[in-house]
XYZ file of C-alpha atoms in Angstrom:
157
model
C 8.102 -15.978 1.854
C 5.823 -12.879 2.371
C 3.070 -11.819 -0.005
C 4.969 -9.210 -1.220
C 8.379 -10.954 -1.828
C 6.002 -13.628 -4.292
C 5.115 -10.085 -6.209
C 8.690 -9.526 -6.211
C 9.529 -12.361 -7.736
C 7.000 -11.844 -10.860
C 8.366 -8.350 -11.141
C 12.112 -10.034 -10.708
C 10.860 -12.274 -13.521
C 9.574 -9.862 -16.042
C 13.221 -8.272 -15.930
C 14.962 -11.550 -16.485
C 12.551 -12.435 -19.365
C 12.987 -9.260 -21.381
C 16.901 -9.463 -20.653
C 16.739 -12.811 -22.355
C 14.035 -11.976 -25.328
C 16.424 -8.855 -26.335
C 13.653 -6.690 -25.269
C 15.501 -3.782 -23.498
C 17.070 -3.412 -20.318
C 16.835 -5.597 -17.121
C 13.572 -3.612 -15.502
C 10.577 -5.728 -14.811
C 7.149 -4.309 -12.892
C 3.817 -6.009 -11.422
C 0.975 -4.043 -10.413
C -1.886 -5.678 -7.928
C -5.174 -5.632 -6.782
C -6.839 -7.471 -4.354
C -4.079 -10.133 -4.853
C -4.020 -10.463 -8.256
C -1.508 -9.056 -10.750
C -3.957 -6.383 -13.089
C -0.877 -5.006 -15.049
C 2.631 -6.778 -16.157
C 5.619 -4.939 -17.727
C 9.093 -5.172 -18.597
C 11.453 -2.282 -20.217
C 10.694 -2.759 -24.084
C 13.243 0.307 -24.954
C 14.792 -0.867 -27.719
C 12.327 -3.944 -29.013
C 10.072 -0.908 -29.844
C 11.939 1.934 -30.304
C 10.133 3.864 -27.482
C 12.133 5.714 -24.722
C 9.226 5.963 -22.850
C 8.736 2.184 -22.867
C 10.269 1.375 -19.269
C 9.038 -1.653 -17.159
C 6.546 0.730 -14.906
C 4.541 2.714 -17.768
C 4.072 -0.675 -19.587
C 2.998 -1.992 -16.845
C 0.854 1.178 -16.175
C -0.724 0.828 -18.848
C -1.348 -2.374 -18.924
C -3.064 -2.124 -15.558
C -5.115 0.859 -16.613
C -6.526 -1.389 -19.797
C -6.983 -3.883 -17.421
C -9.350 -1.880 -14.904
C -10.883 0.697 -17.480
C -9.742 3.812 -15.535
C -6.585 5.801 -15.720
C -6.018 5.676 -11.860
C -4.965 2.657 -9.947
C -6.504 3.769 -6.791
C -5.830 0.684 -4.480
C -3.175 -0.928 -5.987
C 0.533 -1.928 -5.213
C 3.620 -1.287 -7.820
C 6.377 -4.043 -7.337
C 9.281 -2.823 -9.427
C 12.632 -4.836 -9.607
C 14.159 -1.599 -9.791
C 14.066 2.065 -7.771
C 11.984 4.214 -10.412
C 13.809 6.458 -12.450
C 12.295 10.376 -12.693
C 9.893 9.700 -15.796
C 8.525 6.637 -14.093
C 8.095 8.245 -11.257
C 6.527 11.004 -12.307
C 3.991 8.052 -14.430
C 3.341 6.392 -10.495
C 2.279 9.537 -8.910
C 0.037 10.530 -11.707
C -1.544 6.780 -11.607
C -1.475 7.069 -7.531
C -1.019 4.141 -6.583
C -1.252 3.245 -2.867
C 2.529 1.790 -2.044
C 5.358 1.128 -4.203
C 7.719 -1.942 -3.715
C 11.243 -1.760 -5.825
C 14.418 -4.186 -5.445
C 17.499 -3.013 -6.784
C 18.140 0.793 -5.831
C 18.862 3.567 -8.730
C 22.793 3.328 -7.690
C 22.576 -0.336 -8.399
C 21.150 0.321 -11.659
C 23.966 3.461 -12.108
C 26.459 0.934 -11.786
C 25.607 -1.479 -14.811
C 25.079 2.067 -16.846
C 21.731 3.168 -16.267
C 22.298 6.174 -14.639
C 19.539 8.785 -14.518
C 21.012 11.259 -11.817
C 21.407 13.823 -14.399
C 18.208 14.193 -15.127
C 17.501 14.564 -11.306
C 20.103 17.167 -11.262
C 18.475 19.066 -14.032
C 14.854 19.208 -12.487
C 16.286 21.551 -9.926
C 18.412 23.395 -12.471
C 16.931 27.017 -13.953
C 15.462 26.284 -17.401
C 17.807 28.280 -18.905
C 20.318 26.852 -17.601
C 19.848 22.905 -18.043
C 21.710 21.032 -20.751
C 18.930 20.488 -23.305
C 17.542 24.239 -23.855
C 13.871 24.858 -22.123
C 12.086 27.840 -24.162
C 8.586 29.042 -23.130
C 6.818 29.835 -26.121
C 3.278 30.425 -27.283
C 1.619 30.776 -23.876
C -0.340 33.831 -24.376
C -2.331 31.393 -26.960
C -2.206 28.486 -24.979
C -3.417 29.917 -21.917
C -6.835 30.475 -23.840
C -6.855 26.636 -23.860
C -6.682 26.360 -20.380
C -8.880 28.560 -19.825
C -11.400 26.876 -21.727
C -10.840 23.767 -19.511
C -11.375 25.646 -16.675
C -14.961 26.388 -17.497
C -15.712 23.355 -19.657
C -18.544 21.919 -17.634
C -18.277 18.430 -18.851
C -14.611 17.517 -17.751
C -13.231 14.799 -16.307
C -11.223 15.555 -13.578
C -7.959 13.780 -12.679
């Protein structure tokens, strides 16, 4: 068994476990570093009553705590399932260097997880997509970018 199949298995593991604690669904992530596993997840949905609670952002952000940064520069993702859009989205943002997943997003469609609507609608016109889009405000929120443009203190990312 290869390195990565033994991350695999934790990730693999993670999903079972949360299946079996009535957690959420059957989604379980790893994230490494030099070998060791900086960041554990599983999809805690419904245990907290957080949508945004899939395996890979807990993980994320376990991983993040972990290291003290909000990158994860150098570091593998093994998923036991294909990210879904919001995850991701999450995974580029952390940038990661590789990302491992097991079952695909059709395998996950066909046990009712099915997020190719929401794929659909990303290349859908806003005013067109099933939950209205509305731009609103930006005249005054356009000062606020602005004013991160020339804070001098930032932190980039």
């Amino acid at each position: 068994m290869t390195r990565e199949e033994k991350f695999m298995m934790e990730a693999i593991a993670l999903s079972q476990n949360g299946v079996r604690n009535n957690e959420g669904g059957p989604f379980g992530c790893i994230i490494v570093k030099d070998d060791t596993i900086i960041g554990r997840g599983n999809n805690k949905v419904t245990s907290s009553n957080d949508p945004t609670a899939h395996a890979e952002v807990v993980a994320i952000r376990d991983a993040c705590k972990n290291l003290g940064t909000f990158q994860l520069e150098g570091c593998e993702i093994y998923t036991s399932c294909e990210p879904c859009p919001m995850c991701l989205g999450a995974i580029y943002w952390a940038r990661p260097k590789v990302v491992y997943f097991a079952n695909s997003r059709q395998d996950a469609a066909n046990i009712g997880f099915d997020d190719s609507m929401i794929y659909e609608e990303l290349g859908i016109d806003l005013d067109k997509r099933k939950i209205p889009i509305i731009n609103l405000g930006s005249e005054d929120a356009l000062k606020i970018f602005e004013e991160w443009q020339n804070k001098e203190d930032k932190i980039e990312y």
